[in-house]
Coordinates of C-alpha atoms and ligand atoms in Angstrom, one line a residue:
X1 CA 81.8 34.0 -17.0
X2 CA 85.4 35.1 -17.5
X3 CA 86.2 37.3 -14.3
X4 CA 87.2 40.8 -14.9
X5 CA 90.5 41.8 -13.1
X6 CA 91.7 44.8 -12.9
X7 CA 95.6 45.7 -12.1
X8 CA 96.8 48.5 -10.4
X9 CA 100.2 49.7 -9.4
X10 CA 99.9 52.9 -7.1
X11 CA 101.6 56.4 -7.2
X12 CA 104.4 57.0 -5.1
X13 CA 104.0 59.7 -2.2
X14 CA 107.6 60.5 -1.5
X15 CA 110.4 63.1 -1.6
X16 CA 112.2 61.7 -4.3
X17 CA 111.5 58.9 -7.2
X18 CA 112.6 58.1 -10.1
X19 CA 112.1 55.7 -13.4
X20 CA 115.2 53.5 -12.1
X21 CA 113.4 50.7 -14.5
X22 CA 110.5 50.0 -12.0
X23 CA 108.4 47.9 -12.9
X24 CA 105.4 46.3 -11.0
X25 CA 107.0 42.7 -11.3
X26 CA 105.4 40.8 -8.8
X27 CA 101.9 42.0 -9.7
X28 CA 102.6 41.0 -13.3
X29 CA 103.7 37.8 -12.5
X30 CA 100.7 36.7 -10.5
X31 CA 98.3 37.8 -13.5
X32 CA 100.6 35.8 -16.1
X33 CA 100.2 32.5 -13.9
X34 CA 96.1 33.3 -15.0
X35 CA 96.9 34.5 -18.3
X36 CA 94.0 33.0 -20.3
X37 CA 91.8 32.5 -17.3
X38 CA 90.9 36.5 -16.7
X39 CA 90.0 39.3 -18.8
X40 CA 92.8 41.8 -17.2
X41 CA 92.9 45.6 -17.8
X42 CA 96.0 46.9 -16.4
X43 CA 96.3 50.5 -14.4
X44 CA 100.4 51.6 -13.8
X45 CA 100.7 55.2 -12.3
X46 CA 104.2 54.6 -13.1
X47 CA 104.0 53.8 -16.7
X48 CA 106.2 56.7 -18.6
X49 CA 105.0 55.3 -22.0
X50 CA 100.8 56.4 -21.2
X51 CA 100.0 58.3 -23.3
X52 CA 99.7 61.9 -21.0
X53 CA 103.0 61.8 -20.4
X54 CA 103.4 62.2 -24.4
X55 CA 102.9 65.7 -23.5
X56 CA 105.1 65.9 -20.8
X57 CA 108.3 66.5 -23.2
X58 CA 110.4 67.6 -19.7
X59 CA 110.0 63.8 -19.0
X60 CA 111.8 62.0 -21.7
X61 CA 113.1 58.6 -21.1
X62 CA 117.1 58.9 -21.0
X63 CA 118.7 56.1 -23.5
X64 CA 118.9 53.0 -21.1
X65 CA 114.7 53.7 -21.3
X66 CA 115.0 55.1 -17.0
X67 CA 113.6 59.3 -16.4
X68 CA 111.8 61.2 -14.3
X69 CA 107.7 60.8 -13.2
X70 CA 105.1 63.4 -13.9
X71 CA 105.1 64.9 -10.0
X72 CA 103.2 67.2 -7.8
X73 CA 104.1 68.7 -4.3
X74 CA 101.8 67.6 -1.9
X75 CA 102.0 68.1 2.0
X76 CA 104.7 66.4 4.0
X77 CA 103.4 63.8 6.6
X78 CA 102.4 64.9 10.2
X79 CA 105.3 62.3 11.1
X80 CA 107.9 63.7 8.4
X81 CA 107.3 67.5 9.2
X82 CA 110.7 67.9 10.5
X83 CA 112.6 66.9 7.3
X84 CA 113.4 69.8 5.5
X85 CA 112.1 68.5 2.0
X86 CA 109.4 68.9 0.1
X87 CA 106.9 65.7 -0.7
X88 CA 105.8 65.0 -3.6
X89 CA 103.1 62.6 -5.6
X90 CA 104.7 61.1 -8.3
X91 CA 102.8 59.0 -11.1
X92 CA 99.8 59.8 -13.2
X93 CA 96.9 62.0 -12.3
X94 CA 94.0 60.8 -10.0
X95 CA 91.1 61.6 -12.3
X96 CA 93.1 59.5 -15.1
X97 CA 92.3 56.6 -12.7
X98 CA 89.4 57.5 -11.4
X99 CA 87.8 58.2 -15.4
X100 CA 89.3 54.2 -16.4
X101 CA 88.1 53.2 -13.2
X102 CA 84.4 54.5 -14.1
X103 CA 84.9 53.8 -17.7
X104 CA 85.6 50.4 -17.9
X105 CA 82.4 49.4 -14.9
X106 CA 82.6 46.8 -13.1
X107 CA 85.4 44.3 -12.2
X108 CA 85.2 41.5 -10.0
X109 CA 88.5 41.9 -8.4
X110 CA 91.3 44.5 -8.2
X111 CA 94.8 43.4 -7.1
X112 CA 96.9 46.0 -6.2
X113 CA 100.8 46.0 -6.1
X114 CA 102.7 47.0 -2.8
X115 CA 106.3 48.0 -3.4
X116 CA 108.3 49.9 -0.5
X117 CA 106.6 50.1 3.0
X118 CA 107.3 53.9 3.0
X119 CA 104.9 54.1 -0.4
X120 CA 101.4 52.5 1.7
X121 CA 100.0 56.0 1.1
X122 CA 99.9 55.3 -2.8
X123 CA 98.1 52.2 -1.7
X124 CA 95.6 54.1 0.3
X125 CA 94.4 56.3 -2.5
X126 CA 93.9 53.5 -5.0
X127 CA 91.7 51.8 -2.3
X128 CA 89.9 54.9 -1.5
X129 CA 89.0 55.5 -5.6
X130 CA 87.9 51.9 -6.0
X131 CA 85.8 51.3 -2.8
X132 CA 83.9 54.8 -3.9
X133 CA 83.8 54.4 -7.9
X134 CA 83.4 50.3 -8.3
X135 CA 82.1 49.2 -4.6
X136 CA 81.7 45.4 -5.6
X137 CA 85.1 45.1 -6.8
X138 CA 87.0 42.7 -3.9
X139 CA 90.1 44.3 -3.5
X140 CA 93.5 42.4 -3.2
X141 CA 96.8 43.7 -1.8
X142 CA 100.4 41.6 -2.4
X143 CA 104.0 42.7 -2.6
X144 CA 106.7 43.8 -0.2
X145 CA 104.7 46.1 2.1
X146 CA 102.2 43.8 2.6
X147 CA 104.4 41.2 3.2
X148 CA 106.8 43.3 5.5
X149 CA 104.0 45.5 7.8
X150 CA 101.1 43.0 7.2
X151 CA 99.5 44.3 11.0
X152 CA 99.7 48.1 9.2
X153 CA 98.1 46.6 5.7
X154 CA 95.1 45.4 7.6
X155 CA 94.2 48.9 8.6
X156 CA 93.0 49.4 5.0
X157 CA 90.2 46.9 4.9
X158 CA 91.1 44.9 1.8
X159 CA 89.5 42.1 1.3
X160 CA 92.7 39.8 1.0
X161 CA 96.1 40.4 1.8
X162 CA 98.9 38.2 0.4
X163 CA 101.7 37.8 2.6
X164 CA 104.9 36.8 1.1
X165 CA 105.3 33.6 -1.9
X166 CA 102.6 31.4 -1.2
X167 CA 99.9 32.4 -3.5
X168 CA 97.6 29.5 -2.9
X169 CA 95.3 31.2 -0.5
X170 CA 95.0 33.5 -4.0
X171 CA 94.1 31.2 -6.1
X172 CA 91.7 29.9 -3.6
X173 CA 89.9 33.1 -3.0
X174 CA 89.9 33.9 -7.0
X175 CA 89.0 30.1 -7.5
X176 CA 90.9 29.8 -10.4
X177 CA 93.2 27.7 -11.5
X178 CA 97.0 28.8 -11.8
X179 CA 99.7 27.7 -14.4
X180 CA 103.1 28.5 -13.1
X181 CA 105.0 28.1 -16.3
X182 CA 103.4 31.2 -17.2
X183 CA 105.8 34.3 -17.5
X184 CA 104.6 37.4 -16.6
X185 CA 101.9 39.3 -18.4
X186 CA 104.1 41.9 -20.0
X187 CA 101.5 42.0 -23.1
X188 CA 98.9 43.8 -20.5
X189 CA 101.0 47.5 -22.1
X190 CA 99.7 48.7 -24.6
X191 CA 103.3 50.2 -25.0
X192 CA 106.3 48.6 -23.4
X193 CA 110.1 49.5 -23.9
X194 CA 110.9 48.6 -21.0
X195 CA 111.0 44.8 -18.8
X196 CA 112.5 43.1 -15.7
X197 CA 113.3 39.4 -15.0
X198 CA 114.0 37.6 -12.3
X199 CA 116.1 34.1 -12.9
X200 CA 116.3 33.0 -9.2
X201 CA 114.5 33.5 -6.0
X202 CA 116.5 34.1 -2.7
X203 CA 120.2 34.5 -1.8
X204 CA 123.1 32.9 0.0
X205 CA 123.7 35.6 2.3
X206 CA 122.3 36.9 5.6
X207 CA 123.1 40.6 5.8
X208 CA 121.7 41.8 9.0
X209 CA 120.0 45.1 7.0
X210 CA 117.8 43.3 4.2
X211 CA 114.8 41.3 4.7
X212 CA 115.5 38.8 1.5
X213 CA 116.8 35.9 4.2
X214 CA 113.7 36.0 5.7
X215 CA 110.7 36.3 3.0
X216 CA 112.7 34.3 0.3
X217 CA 114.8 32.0 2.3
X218 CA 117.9 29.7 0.6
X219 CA 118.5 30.6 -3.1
X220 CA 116.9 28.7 -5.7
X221 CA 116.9 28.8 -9.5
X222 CA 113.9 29.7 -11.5
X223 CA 113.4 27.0 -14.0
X224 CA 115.3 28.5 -17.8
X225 CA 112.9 27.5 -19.9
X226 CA 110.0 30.3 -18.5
X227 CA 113.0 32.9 -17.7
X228 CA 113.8 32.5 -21.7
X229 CA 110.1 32.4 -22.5
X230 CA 109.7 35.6 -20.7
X231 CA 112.5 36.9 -22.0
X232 CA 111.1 36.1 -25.8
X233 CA 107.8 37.6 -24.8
X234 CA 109.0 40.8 -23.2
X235 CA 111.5 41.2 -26.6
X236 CA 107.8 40.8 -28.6
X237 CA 106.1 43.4 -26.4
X238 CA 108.8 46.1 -27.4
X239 CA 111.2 45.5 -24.6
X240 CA 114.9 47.3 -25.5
X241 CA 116.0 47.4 -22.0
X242 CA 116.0 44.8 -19.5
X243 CA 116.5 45.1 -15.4
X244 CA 117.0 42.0 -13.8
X245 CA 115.3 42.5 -10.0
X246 CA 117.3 39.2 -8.7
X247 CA 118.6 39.3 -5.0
X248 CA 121.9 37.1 -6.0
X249 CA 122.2 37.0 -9.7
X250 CA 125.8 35.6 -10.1
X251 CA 125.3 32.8 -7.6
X252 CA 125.9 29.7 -8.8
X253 CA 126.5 31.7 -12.4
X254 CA 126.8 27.6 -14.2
X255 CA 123.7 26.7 -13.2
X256 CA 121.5 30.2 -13.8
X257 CA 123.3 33.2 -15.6
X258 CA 125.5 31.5 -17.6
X259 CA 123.2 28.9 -19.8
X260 CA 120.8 32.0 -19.7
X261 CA 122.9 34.7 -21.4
X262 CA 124.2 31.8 -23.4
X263 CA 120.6 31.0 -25.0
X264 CA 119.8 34.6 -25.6
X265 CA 122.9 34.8 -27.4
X266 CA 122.2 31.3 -29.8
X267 CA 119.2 32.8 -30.5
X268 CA 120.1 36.2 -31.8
X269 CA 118.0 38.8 -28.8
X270 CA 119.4 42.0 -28.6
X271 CA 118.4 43.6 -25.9
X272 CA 120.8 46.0 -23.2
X273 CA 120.5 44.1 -20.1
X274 CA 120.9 45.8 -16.5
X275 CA 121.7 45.3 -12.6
X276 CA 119.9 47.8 -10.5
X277 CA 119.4 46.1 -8.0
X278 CA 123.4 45.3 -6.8
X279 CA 125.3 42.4 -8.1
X280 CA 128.1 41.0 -5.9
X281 CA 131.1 41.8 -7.3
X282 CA 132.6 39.1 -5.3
X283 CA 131.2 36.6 -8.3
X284 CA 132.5 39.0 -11.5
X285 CA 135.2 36.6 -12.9
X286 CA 137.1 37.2 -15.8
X287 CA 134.8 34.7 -17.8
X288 CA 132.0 35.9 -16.6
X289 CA 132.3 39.4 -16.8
X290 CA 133.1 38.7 -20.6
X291 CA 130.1 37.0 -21.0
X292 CA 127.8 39.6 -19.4
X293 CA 129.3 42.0 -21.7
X294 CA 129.0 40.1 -24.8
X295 CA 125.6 39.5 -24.0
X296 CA 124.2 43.0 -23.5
X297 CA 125.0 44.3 -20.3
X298 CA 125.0 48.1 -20.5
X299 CA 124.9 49.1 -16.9
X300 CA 126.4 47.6 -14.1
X301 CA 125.0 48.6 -10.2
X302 CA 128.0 46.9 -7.4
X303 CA 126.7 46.5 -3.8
X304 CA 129.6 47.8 -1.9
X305 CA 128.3 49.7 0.8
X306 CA 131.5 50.2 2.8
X307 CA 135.3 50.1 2.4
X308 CA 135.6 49.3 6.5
X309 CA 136.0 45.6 7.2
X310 CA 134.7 45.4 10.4
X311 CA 131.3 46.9 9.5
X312 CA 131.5 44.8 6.5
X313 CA 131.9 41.4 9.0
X314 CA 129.6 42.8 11.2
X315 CA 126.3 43.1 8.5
X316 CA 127.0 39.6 7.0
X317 CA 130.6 39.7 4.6
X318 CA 128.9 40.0 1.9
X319 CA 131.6 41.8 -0.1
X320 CA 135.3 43.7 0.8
X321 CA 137.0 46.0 -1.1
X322 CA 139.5 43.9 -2.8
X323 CA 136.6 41.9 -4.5
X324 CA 135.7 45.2 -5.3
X325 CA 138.5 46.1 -7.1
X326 CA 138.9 42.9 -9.0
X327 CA 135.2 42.8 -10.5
X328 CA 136.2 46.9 -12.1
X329 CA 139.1 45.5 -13.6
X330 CA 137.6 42.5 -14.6
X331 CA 134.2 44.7 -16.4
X332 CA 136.6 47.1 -17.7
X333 CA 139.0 44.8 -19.7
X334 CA 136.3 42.6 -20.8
X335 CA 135.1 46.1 -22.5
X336 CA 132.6 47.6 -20.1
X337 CA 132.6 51.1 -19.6
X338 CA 134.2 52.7 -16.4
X339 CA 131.5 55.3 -16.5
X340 CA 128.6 52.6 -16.5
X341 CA 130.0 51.0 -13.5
X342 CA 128.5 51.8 -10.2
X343 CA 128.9 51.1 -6.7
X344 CA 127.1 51.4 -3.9
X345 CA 127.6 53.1 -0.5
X346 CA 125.3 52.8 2.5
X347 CA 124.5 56.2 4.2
X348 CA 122.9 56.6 7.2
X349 CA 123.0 53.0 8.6
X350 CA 123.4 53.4 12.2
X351 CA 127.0 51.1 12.7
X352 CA 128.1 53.5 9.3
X353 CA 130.2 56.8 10.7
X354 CA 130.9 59.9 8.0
X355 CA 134.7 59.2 8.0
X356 CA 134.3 55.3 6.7
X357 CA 132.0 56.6 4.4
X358 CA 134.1 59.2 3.0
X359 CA 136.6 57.1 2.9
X360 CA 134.4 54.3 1.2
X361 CA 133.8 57.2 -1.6
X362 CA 137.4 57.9 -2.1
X363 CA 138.1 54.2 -2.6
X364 CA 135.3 53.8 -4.9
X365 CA 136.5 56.9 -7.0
X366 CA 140.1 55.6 -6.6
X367 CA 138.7 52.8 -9.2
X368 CA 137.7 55.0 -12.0
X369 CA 133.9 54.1 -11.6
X370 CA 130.9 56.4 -10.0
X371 CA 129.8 56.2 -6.8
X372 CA 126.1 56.2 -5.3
X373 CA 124.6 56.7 -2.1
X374 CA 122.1 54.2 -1.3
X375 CA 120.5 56.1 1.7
X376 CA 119.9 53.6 4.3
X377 CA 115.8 52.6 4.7
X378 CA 115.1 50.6 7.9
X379 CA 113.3 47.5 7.8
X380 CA 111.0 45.9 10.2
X381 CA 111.7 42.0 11.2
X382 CA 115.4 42.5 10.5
X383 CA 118.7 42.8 12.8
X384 CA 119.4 46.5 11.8
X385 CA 115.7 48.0 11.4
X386 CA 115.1 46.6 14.9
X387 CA 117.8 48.4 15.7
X388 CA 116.3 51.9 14.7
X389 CA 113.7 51.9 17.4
X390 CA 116.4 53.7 19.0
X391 CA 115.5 56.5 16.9
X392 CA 112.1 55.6 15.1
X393 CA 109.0 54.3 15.7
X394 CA 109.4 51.2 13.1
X395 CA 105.6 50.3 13.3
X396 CA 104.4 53.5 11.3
X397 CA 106.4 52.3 8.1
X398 CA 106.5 56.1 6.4
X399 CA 109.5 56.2 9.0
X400 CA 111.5 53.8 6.8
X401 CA 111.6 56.0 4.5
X402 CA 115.4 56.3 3.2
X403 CA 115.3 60.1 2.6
X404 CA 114.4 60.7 6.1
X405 CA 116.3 58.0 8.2
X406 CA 119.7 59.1 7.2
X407 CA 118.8 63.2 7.9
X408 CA 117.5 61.8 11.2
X409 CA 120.1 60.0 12.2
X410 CA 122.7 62.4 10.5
X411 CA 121.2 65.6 10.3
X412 CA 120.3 67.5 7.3
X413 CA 123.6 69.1 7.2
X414 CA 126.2 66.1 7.1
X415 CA 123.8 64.3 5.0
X416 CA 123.9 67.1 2.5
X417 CA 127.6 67.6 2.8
X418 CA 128.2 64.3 1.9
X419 CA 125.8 63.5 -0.9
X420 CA 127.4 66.5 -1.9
X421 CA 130.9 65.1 -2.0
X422 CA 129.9 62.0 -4.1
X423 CA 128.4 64.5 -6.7
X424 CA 131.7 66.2 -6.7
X425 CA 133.7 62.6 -6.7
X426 CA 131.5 62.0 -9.7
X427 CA 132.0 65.2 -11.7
X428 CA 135.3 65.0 -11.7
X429 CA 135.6 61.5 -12.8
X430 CA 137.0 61.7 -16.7
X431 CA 134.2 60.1 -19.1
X432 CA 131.5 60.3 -17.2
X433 CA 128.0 60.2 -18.8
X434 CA 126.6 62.1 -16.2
X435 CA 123.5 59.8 -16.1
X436 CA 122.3 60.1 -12.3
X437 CA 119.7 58.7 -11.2
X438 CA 118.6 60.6 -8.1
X439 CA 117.3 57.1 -7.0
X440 CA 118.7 57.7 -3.5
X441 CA 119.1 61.2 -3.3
Ligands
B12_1 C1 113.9 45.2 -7.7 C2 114.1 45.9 -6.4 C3 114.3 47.3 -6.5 C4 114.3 48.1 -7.8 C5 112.9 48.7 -8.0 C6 111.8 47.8 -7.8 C7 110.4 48.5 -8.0 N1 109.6 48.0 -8.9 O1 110.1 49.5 -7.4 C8 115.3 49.2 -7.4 C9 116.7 48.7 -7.8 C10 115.1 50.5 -8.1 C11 115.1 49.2 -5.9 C12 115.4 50.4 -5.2 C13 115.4 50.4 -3.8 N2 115.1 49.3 -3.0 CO1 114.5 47.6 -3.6 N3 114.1 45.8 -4.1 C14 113.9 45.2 -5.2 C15 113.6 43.7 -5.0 C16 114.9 42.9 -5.3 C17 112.5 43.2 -5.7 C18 111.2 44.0 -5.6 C19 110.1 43.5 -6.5 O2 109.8 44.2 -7.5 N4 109.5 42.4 -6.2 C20 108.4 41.8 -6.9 C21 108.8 40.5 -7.5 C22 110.0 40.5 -8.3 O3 108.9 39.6 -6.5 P1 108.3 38.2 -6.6 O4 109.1 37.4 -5.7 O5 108.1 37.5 -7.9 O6 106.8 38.4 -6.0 C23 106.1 37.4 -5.3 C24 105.4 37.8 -4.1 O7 106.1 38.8 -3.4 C25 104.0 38.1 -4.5 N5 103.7 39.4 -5.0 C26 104.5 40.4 -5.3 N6 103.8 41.5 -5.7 C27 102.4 41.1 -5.6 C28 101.3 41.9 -5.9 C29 100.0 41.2 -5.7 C30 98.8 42.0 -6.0 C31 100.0 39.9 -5.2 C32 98.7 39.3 -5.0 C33 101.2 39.2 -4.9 C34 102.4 39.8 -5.1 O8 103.8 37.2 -5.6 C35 105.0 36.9 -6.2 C36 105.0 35.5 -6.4 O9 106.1 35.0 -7.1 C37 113.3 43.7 -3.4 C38 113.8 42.5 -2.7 C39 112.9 41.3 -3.0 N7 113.5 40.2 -3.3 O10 111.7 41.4 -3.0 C40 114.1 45.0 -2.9 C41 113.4 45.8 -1.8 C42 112.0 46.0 -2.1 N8 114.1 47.1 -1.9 C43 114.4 47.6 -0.8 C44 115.2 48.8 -0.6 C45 115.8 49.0 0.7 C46 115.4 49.6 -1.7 C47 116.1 51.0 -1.7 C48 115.6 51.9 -0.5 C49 117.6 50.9 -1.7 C50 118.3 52.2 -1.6 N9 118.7 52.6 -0.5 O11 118.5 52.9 -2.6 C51 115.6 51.6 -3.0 C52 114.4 52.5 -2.9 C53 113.9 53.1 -4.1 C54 113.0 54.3 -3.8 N10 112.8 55.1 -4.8 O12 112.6 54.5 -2.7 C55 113.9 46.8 0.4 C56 112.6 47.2 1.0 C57 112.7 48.5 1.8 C58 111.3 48.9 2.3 N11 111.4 49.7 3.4 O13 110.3 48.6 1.8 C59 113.8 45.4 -0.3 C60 112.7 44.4 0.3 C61 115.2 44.7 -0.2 C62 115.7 44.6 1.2 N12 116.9 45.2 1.4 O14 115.2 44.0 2.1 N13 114.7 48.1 -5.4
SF4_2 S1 123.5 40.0 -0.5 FE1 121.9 41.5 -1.0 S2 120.0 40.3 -1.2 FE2 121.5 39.0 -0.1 S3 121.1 39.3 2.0 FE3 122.7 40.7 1.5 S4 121.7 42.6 0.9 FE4 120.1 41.0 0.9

């Protein structure tokens, strides 16, 4: 018999969250290498396009296809008691989940997507609904938290945890077969407008705060032919906007980005194409920058994260201000506009101090293009988030949480005073669309 599998991505327990294009990427990718093998029914809290949140008219998707989660307060944390801001659940309602869940009887196995360690709590409920409402179902936990805190992840009791890329021992335990050429299963919406892509795995660099060294390891390309398959399939499911989650997508552009955009421009795909998650402007050449443009790119997300050389040399050179500089006026004269371009700045990481970030902010402004701050989350396993023991305890992961390390380390006063400045710095920037995010505020 065909098993059932049932797909979940969890709410988010937090203090702040938004639509920022999030998808549950990883999850959807295992379930396309089965696609044909499984009889899948797919549960996103985080889809804005279910149909409740057709009645929630506050909640209207801005026009890049990002907005805000249906929300309720909830009660801070014993551990995050001290930080003056209110928690929140964001996502769909419980007894949506809990009525499919009950609905739709039994399914052999659930796998569950992990995103941010902080987030676990999401995880919790979803485990809690299934063990009581469907107790066959074998439960199956993959993704970053799982990979990151895997000694936290076994406190839940599922019946598989997958740690990190290797998803033989989950093919194994499913015993079915896998076809990797499969992209994603984007068709599992009933309603999409929204997808992401990923053409590489990886990155070149080591930067002492991120953990994408150590999970991913050296770069390396995904093979074209799926990305552009996927790419076709998520254009027939409805997709207008496109995020691409890669950790170095301008690396090696010849080999990746380039025949890429190329293809979707031979065969006619119109789609606006975006770079949450930091490009490196070190990579925007004239040519390429041109390119990106031509092909769709709407929004464009710089890693910065500080004008100050030495704190620059001392987290792994990924980027200095004069590469900064040069990718603006590269975007801008190849007919981007200033307002869409976005840097990042890094608050609250503990070798950061208020005056370099100030002046980071300045700089940044000094360009023409917004500034965001990316609040600073620690991570266990790495240089930095080994670091914070100093000040956290890094083995209960709700203390990675990036709204409260910065106030704890900073205070709630200076961290206020100077996400307060960039909103200022941003106001008063001529042009601007005043889209923000509030995806680390
Ligand atoms: C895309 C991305 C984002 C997107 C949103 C992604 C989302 N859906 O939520 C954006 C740009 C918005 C974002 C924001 C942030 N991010 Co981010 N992000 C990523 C990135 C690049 C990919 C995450 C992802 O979706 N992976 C899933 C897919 C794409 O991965 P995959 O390789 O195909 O998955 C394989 C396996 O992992 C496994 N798998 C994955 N999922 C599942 C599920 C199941 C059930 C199974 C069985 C297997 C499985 O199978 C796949 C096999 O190919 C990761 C880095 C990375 N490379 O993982 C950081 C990462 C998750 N982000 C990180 C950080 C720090 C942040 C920010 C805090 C940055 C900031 N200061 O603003 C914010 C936080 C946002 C918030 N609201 O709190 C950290 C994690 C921090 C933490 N404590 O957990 C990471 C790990 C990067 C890092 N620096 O190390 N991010
Ligand atoms: S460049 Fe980005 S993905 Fe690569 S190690 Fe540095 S922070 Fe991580």
């Amino acid at each position: 018999m065909t098993p059932r599998i049932l797909l979940v991505n969890p709410p988010v327990h937090d203090f702040a969250a938004y639509d920022f294009w999030l998808k549950p990427y990883g999850l959807l990718s295992v379930a396309g290498h089965l696609r044909g093998k499984a009889d899948f029914k797919l549960f996103d809290y985080l889809d804005r396009l279910h149909p409740f949140m057709a009645r929630q008219k506050a909640l209207a998707s801005d026009r890049w296809g990002r907005g805000r989660f249906y929300e309720q307060r909830i009660d801070n944390p014993p551990c995050l008691e001290q930080i003056p801001r209110y928690f929140r659940r964001f996502g769909l309602p419980r007894n949506l989940f809990q009525d499919f869940i009950a609905r739709e009887k039994r399914f052999d196995f659930a796998l569950v997507q992990t995103t941010m360690t902080y987030w676990y709590p999401g995880v919790e409920e979803v485990i809690q609904d299934i063990r009581k409402i469907s107790p066959p179902t074998k439960i199956v936990l993959g993704g970053n938290y799982v990979t990151l805190c895997s000694g936290h992840a076994k406190n839940f009791r599922a019946d598989l945890l997958v740690r990190g890329t290797n998803l033989e021992p989950l093919w194994k335990y499913l015993g079915i077969e896998s076809d990797l050429n499969q992209p994603a299963l984007w068709e599992a919406y009933e309603k999409l407008r929204v997808g992401a892509l990923k053409l590489s795995d990886g990155c070149p660099f080591e930067c002492t705060y991120c953990s994408v060294p150590q999970v991913y390891g050296r770069f390396k390309a995904r093979p074209l032919e799926r990305s552009l398959a996927e790419l076709v399939l998520l254009a027939k499911c409805g997709a207008k906007n496109i995020a691409f989650y890669d950790d170095a997508l301008l690396f090696k552009p010849e080999e990746v980005l380039v025949p890429f955009l190329n293809e979707l421009m031979r065969r006619g795909i119109k789609v606006n194409l975006h770079s949450p998650n930091a490009l490196n402007a070190r990579f925007v050449t004239k040519d390429l920058a041109r390119l990106m443009v031509q092909a769709g790119f709407k929004t464009f997300y710089l890693g910065f994260e500080s004008c100050s050389v030495e704190w620059q040399q001392r987290t792994g050179s990924k980027v200095f201000s004069d590469e900064l500089e040069r990718a603006v006026k590269h975007l801008v004269s190849a007919g981007a506009q200033a307002s869409n371009i976005t840097a990042y700045q890094m608050l609250g990481h503990p070798y950061g101090d208020a005056a370099e970030l100030e002046a980071s902010m300045r700089f940044v402004h000094s360009l023409g293009i917004r500034g965001m701050l990316a609040d600073f989350s620690p991570i266990p396993g790495t240089p930095d988030g080994e670091y914070c023991r100093k000040w956290v305890d890094m083995d209960e992961p709700l203390l990675h949480n990036k709204t409260a390390f910065p106030i704890i380390l900073l205070g709630f006063d200076e961290s206020n005073r100077l996400k307060d400045l960039q909103r200022r710095l941003n106001r008063s920037l001529t042009g601007n669309s005043s889209i923000d995010c509030g995806q680390s505020s």
